[in-house]
Structure formats: C-alpha cells, structure tokens
Coordinates of C-alpha atoms in Angstrom, one line a residue:
X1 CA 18.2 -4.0 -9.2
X2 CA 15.5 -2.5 -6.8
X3 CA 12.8 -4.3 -5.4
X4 CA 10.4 -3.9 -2.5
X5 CA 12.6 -4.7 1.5
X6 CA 11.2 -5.6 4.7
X7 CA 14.3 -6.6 6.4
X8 CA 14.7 -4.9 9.1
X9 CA 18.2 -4.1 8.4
X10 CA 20.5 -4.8 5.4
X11 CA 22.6 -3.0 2.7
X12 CA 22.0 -1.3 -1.1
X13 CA 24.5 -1.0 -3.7
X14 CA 24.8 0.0 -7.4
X15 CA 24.6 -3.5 -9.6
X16 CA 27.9 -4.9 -9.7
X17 CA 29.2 -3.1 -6.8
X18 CA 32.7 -2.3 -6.4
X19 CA 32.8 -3.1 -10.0
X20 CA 31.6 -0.2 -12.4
X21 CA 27.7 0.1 -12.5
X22 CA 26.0 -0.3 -16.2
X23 CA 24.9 2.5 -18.6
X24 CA 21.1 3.5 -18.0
X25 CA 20.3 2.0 -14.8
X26 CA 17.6 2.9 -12.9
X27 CA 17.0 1.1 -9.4
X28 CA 14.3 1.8 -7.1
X29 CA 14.2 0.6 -3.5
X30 CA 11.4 0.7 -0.9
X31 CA 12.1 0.3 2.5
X32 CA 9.5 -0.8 4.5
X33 CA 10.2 -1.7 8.3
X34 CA 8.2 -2.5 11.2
X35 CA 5.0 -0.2 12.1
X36 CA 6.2 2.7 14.6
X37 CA 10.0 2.2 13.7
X38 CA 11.8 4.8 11.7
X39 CA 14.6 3.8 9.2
X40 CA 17.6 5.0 9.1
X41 CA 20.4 5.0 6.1
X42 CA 23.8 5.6 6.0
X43 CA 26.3 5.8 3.1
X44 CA 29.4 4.2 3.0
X45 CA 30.8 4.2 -0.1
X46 CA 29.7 6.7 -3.1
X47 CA 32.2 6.7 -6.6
X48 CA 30.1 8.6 -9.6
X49 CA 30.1 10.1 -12.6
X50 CA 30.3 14.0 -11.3
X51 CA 29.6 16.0 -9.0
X52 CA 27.3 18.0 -10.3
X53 CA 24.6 15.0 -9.7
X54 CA 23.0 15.3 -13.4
X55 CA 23.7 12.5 -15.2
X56 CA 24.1 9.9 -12.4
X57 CA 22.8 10.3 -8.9
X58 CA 21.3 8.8 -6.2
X59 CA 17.9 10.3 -4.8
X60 CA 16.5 9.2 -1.3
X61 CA 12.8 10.0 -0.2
X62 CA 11.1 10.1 3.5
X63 CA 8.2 7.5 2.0
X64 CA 6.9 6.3 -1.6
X65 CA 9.0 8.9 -4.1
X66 CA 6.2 9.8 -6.0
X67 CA 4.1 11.1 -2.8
X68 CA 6.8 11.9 -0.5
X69 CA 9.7 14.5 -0.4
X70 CA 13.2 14.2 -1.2
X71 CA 15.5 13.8 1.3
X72 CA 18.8 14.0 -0.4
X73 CA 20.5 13.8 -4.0
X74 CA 23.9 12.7 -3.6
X75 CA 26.7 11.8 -6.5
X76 CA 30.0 12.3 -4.5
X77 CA 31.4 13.7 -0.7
X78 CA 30.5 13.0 2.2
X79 CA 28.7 9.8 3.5
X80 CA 25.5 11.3 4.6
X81 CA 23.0 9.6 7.1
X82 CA 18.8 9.8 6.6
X83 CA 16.6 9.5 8.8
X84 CA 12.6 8.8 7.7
X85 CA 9.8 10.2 9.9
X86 CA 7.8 7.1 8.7
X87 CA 8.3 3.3 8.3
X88 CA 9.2 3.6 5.0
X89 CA 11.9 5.4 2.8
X90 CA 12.5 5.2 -0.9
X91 CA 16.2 5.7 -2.7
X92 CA 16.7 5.7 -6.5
X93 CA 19.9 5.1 -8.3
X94 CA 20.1 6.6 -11.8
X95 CA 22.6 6.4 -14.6
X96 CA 22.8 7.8 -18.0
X97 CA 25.2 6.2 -20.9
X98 CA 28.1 8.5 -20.9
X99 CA 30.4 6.7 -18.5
X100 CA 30.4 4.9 -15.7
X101 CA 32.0 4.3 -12.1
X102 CA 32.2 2.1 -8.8
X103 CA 29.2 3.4 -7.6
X104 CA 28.0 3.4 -3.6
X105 CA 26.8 1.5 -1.3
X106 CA 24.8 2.5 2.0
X107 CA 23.6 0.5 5.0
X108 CA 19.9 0.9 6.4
X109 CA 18.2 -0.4 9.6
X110 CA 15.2 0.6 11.7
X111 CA 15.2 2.3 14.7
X112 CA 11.9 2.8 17.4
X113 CA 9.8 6.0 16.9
X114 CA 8.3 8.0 19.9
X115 CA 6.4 5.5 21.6
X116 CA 3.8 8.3 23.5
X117 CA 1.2 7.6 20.9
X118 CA 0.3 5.2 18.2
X119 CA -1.5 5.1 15.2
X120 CA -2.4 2.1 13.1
X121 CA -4.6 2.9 9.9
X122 CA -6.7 -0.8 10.0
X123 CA -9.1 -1.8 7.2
X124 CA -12.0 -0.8 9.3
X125 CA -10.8 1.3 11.7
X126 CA -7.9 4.0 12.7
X127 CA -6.3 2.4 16.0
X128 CA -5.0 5.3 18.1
X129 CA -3.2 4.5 21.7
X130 CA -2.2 7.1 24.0
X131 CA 0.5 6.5 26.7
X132 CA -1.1 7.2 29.8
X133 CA 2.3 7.9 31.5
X134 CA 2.7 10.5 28.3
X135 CA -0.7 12.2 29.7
X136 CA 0.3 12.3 33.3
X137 CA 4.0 14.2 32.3
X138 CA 1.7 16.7 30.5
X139 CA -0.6 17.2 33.6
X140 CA -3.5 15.2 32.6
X141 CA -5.7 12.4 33.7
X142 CA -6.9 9.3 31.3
X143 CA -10.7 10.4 31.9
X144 CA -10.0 14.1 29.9
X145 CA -9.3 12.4 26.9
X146 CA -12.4 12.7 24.0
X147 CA -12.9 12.5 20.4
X148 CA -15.0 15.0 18.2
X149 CA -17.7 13.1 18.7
X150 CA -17.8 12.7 22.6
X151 CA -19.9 9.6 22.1
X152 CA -17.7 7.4 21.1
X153 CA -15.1 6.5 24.2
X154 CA -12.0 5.1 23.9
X155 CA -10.6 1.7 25.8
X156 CA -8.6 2.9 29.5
X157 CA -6.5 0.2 30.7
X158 CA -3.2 0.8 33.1
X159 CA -1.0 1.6 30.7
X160 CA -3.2 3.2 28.0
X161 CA -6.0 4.8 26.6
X162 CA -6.5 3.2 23.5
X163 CA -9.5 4.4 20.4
X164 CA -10.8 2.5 17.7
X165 CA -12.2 5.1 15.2
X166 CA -14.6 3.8 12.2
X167 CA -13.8 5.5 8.9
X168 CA -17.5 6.5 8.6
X169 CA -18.6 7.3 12.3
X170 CA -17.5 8.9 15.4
X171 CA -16.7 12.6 14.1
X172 CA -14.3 11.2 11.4
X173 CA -13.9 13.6 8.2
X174 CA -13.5 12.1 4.7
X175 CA -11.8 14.5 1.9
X176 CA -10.8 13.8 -1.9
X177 CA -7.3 15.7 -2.4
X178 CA -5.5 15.1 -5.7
X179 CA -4.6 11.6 -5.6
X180 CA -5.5 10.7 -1.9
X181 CA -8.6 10.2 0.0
X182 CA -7.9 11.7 3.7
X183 CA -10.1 10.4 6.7
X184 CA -9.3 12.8 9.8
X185 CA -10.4 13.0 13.5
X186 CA -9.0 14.8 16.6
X187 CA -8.3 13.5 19.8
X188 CA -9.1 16.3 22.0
X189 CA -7.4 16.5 25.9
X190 CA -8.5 19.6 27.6
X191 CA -7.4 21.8 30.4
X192 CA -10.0 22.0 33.4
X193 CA -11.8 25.8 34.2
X194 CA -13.4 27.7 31.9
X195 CA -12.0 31.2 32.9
X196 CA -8.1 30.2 34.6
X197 CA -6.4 27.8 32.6
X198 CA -3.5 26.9 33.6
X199 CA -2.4 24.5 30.9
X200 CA -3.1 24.4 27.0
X201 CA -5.4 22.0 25.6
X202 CA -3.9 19.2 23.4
X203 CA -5.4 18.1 20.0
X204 CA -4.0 15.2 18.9
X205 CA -4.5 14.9 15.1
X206 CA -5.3 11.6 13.2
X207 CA -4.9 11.4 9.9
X208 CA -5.3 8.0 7.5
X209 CA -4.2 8.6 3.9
X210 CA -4.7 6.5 1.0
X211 CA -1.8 6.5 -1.3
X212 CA -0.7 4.8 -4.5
X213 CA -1.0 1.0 -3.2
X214 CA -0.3 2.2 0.6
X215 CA -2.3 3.7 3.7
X216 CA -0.3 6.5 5.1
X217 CA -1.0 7.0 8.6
X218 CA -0.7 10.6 9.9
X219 CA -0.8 11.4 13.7
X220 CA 0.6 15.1 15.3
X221 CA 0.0 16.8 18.2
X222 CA -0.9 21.0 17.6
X223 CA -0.7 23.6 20.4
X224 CA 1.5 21.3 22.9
X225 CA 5.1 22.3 23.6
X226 CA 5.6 18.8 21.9
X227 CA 4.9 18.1 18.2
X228 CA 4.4 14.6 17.6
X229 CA 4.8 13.3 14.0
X230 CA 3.4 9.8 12.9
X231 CA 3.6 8.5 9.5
X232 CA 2.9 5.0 9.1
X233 CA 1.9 2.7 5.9
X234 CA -0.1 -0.4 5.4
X235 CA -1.9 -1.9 2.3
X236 CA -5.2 -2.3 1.5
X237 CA -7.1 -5.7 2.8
X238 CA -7.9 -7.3 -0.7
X239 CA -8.8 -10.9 -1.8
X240 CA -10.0 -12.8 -4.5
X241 CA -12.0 -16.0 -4.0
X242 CA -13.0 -18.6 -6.9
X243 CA -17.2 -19.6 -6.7
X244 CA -18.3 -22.6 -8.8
X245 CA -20.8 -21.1 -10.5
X246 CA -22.4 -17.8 -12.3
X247 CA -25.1 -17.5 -9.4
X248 CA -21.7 -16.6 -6.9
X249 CA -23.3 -18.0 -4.0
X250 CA -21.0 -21.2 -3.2
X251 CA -17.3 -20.6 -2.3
X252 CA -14.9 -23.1 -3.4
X253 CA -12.7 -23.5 -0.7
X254 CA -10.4 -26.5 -2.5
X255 CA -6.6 -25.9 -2.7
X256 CA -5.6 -26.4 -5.0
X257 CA -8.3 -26.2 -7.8
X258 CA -8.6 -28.8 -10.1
X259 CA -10.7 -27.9 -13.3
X260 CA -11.4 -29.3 -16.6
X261 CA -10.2 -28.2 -19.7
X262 CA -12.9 -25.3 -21.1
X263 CA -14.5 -25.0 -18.3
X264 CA -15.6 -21.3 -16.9
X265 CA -13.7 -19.8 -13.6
X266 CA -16.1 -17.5 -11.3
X267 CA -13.9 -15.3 -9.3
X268 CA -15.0 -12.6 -7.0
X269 CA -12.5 -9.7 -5.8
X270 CA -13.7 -8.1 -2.6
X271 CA -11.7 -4.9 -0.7
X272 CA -12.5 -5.2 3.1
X273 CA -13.1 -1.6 4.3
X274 CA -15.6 0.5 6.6
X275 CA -15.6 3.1 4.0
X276 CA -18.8 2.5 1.4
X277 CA -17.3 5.1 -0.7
X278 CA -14.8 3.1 -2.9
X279 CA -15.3 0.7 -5.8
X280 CA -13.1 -1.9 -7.2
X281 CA -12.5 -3.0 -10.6
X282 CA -10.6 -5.7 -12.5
X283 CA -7.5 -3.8 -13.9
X284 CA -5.1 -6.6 -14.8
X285 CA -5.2 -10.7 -14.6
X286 CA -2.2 -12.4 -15.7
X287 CA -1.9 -16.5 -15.7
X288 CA 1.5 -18.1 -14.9
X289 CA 2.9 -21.5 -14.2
X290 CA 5.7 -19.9 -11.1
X291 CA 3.9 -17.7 -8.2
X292 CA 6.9 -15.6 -8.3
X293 CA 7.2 -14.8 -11.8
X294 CA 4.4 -13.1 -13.9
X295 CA 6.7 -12.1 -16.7
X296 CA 8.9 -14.9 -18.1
X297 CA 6.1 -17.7 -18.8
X298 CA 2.9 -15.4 -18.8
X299 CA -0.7 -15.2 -20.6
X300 CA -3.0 -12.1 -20.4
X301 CA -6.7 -12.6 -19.3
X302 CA -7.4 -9.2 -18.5
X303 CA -4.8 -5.9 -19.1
X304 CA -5.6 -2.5 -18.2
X305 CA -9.1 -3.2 -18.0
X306 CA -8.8 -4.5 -22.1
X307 CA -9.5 -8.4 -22.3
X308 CA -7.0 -10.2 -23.8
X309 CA -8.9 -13.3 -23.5
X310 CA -12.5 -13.8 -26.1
X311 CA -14.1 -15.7 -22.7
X312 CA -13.2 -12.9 -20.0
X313 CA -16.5 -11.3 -19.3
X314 CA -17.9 -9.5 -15.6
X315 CA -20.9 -9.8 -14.3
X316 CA -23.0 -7.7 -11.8
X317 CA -22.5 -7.1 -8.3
X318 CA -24.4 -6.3 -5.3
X319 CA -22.0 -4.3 -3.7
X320 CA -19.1 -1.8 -4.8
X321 CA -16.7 -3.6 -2.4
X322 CA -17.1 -6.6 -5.0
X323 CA -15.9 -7.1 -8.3
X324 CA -17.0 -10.7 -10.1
X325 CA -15.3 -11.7 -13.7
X326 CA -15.3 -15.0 -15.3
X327 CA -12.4 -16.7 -18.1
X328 CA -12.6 -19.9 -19.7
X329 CA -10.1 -22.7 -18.9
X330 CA -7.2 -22.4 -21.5
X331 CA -5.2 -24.2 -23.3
X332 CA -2.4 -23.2 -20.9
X333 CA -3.7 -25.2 -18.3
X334 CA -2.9 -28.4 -19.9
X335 CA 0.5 -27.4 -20.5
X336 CA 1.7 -26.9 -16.7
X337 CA 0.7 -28.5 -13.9
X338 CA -0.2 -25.8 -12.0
X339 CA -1.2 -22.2 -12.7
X340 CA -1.8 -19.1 -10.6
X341 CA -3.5 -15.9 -11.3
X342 CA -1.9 -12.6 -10.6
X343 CA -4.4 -9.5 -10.8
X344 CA -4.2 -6.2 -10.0
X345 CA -7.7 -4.7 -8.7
X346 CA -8.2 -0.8 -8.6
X347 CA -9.6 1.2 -5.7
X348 CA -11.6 4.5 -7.1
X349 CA -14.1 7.2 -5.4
X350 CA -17.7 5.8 -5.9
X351 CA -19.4 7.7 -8.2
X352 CA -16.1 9.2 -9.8
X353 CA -16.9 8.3 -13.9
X354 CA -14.0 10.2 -14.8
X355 CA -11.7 7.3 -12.9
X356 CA -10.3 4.2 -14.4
X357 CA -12.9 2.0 -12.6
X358 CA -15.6 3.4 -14.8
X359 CA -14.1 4.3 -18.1
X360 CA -13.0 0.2 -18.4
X361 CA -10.3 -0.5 -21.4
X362 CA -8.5 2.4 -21.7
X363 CA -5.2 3.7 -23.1
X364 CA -3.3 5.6 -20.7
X365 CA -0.4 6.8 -18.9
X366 CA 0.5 6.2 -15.2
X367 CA -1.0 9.0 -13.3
X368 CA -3.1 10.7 -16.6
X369 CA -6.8 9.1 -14.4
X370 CA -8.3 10.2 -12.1
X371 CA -7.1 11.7 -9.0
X372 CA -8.0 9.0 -6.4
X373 CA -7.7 5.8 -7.8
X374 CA -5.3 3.1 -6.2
X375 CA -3.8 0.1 -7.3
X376 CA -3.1 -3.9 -5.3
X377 CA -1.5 -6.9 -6.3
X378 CA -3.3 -10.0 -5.7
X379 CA -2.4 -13.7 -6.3
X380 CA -4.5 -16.9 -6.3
X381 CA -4.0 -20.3 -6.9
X382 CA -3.1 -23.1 -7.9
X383 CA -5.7 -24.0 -10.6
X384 CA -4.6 -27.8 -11.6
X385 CA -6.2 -29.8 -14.9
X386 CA -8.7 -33.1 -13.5
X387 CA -6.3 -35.7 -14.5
X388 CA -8.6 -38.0 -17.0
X389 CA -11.1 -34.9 -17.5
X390 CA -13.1 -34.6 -21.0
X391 CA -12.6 -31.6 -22.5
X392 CA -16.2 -30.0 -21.5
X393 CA -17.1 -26.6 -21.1
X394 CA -19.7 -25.6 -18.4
X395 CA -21.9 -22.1 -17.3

C-alpha cells in the first residue's frame, strides 16, 4: 500500500477496502499534482478501531510529512475535506495488531491555485511571473516592478512580467536551516512620491527550498491587503552517464550497452544546478534484471556509501557537481539479458565534513547526518553481455 501519485485525480483506501484492513499496516501516499494546482481530498468512507485515534488512524499533511504540518488525524465521524496550499499532500494510514475494521476511503483531485503570480524553482533559476492585470487591480504599472538587485530586469510582455532569478546572482540570499538550504529574493513594486504615498508598496517574496528529495517553492506577498501563498515542489535535475574509460573524457552514448564479462563500467553522476555550493556523492547502486523492481532480483554495488562489491572504487573529479565511480562486470550479467542500475546520489553543503557526502561508509539512521543533505533516485541502463565476448577484463 502507498506509493508515490501523480494522477491528477483518483481515490485511496485501506488495503482490502471494504474488507477489514490487516494488523500493523502502515501506508504512505504522496500526492503530487500539476505545478500551481492545489489538491484537494475528501473522505467518504472512514470504519476504525476507536475513536480516540491511537492505535489506528489516518494522518494527512499539507506536503512531504516529515517537513510539512499536519492537517488532520482522523479514525471515525465526519467525512472531512483538505485542502493543500501546495501541489503536494501526504496521508498516512496506521494500524496496530489489536483489531481491525473496514477502514476508509477518500477521493483526491487538483484544483487551480491563484493564478496572479507564479513561481517555478528550475535547476538554474527561480522563474517568477507576475500577472500584469494582477498589477493594474492594485494600482500599478509593469515598469515599477524591481528585484533587490535593480540590475537585473525582468521579461514585460502583454500579459506579464516575467523574472528569471540565478540562485547565485541578482540579490538572491542563500541560508543553511536545519535540513534545508533556502535561496530567497524579493520582488519589490513600489508606490510613486517620496513624501505622499497614496498606496503601500508590495514585496513579493521568493523563496526556493530544498527538501528531502524535493524543491519547495515558496512565494508570498507582505504588506498588501492580499497575502499570496505559493508552495510548489520539483526534484533535483540529476543524471548518470557511462564513459568508456578511466580518463572520463568519451561518453558512450549506446543504448543499450553491450559489455563483456569483467570488464570495468566508468560512470559519472552529475547534479545540474547554478548553485556551486553542493556536492554529490555515491550513496547507493543496486543492479537488477526489471527497471521497476530493485528488490526482488537485486545485487548491491554500492550501499550507504559501504561497497558491497571488491571492484567498486571512485575516482577524482574536477568539479563537486560530479561524482565518477567504477564496478567490474559481474557474474550477474551473464545470467540476464539485461541489467539496469539503480543509485541513489546525495546532495550535501560543500565543505560540510560532518555530512554523509564526506564521512563515506557509514552506519546510520535516517535523519542522525547532517542537516542539509538530500537524497535522488536515478536509473540507467540497459547494460547487455557481447554475445560471443571472451571473458576479458579491461582499465
């Protein structure tokens, strides 16, 4: 049960809904709907253990649940309806072994946010839009608008006046805050006359979080008679790329990748990103025969920064945007006839040797690192075995 949705509409229930749900369940969904549409959840059913909402409940939170706060617990009553004031909303079902009952079932769909202003939180850039009709209601013209640092102009066109803010220019603010890294900027719109005023100013307020695995985008507007709340998320912009040799300088570009038996894989990891503050590392690489399933039919390379495999080794890199690791062609290669390579890269603060990304093979729990380190799933493949190969190794 549980599982990551981007439907934008469709139903949750407890397993085996309307039969009784099992003993010691516990079901995560995340919703996660267009960018600048809200979702919205309504129950329809809900049979549980008490109502007291101790031993089996359900919990629903306004974005990832261990970031974001909780909306609602619910075991019994009324059939609520949640609204998020993002793109995304989590809800947890949780059951303990003393009993067990129907359950519930809810429906969810999204719904448009406030389309006045926009924010998308890009790899390189924070993408802000501004209705200009939204500026004219207020009293103001498309040629008041500014950013901290007034030398960097946005895009007017009819409809809009649109900014494309760098990460590491243009006034923007980076801050470390327990587990995210913040990069803020105002939009600044200001009333003409320096002693009458007639009107307030408006400073629009960008925000671009990084989360576990997610951007969060922030956008309000303080001292206006409106408030206007944006939360949008994304994922980081990561890919992996095989190179044919250790001198990484030629790509192979072959899909899919046929290799003899023993001989060495070159990949390079690389996070696209504006920001020259972050460094990747190699948390976990796991080989399967099916894309979709790292668990069933699976062999370790690389887990929790510990090789699992005698031929994983890294190498140097030029850049911290890069991470480059080599394996030896295995023995499970011959036994499929394709395999692909799942591996989860790590995003830490440069310079942070407390983090994961520094301290390598480590035994930990979840969230005991350190306080800005971010985790995202990567797969590539397929890697085939040369029919009619000798069983040669190569450097």
């Amino acid at each position: 049960c549980g599982g990551s949705i981007s439907d934008s509409s469709g139903t949750l229930q407890s397993p085996y809904y309307p039969g009784s749900y099992p003993n010691n369940a516990d079901c995560e969904w995340e919703i996660q709907v267009e960018s600048n549409f809200r979702v919205t959840l309504t129950f329809r059913d809900i049979v549980m253990q008490s109502s007291t909402c101790q031993h089996d409940y359900i919990e629903v939170y306004d974005g990832p649940r261990r970031s974001s706060p909780l909306l609602g617990r619910l075991c019994s009553g009324s059939f609520p309806t949640y609204v998020s004031s993002s793109n995304m909303m989590t809800v947890r079902f949780h059951s303990d072994s003393r009993g067990s009952f129907r359950g519930f079932q809810a429906h969810y769909s999204s719904i448009p946010a406030d389309h006045n202003t926009t924010l998308l939180c890009l790899p390189d850039y924070m993408h802000a839009v501004l209705s200009r009709d939204y500026l004219q209601s207020q009293g103001y013209s498309a040629q008041m608008v500014t950013l901290n640092d007034n030398l960097c102009r946005p895009t007017i066109t009819s409809q809009e006046v649109v900014f494309n803010i760098p990460y590491d220019g243009c006034g923007t603010i980076r801050e470390e805050n327990n587990d995210t890294i913040n990069y803020s900027n105002t939009i600044k719109v200001a009333s003409s006359g320096y002693i009458i005023k007639r009107k307030k100013n408006i400073n629009l307020h960008i925000s671009c979080k990084m989360l576990q695995k997610t951007w969060m985008q922030v956008m309000y507007t303080a001292e206006d008679t409106v408030d206007v709340n944006e939360y949008q998320f994304g994922r980081y912009d990561m890919n992996i790329t095989f190179y044919d040799s250790s001198a990484f300088s030629r790509q192979v570009r072959d899909s899919p990748y046929f290799i003899d038996l023993n001989q060495n894989l070159y990949l390079q990891a690389c996070l696209h990103t504006s920001d020259p503050n972050l460094k990747v590392f190699v948390d976990t690489c796991v080989a399967s025969p099916d894309p979709r399933d790292f668990n069933t039919l699976a062999y370790d390379i690389v887990r929790n920064g510990c090789p699992r495999d005698s031929s994983y080794a890294t190498f140097y890199s030029p850049s911290s945007h890069f991470a480059r690791f080599k394996f030896n062609a295995f023995e499970f290669i011959s036994r499929h006839p394709s395999v692909y390579l799942k591996c989860e890269l790590m995003v830490c603060r440069l310079g942070d040797y407390s983090s994961h990304c520094y301290r390598g093979c480590t035994s930990r729990s979840k969230r005991d690192t350190s306080s800005a380190e971010e985790k995202v799933d990567v797969v590539v493949g397929p890697i085939r075995r040369r029919e009619g190969a000798a069983q040669s190794g190569n450097t």
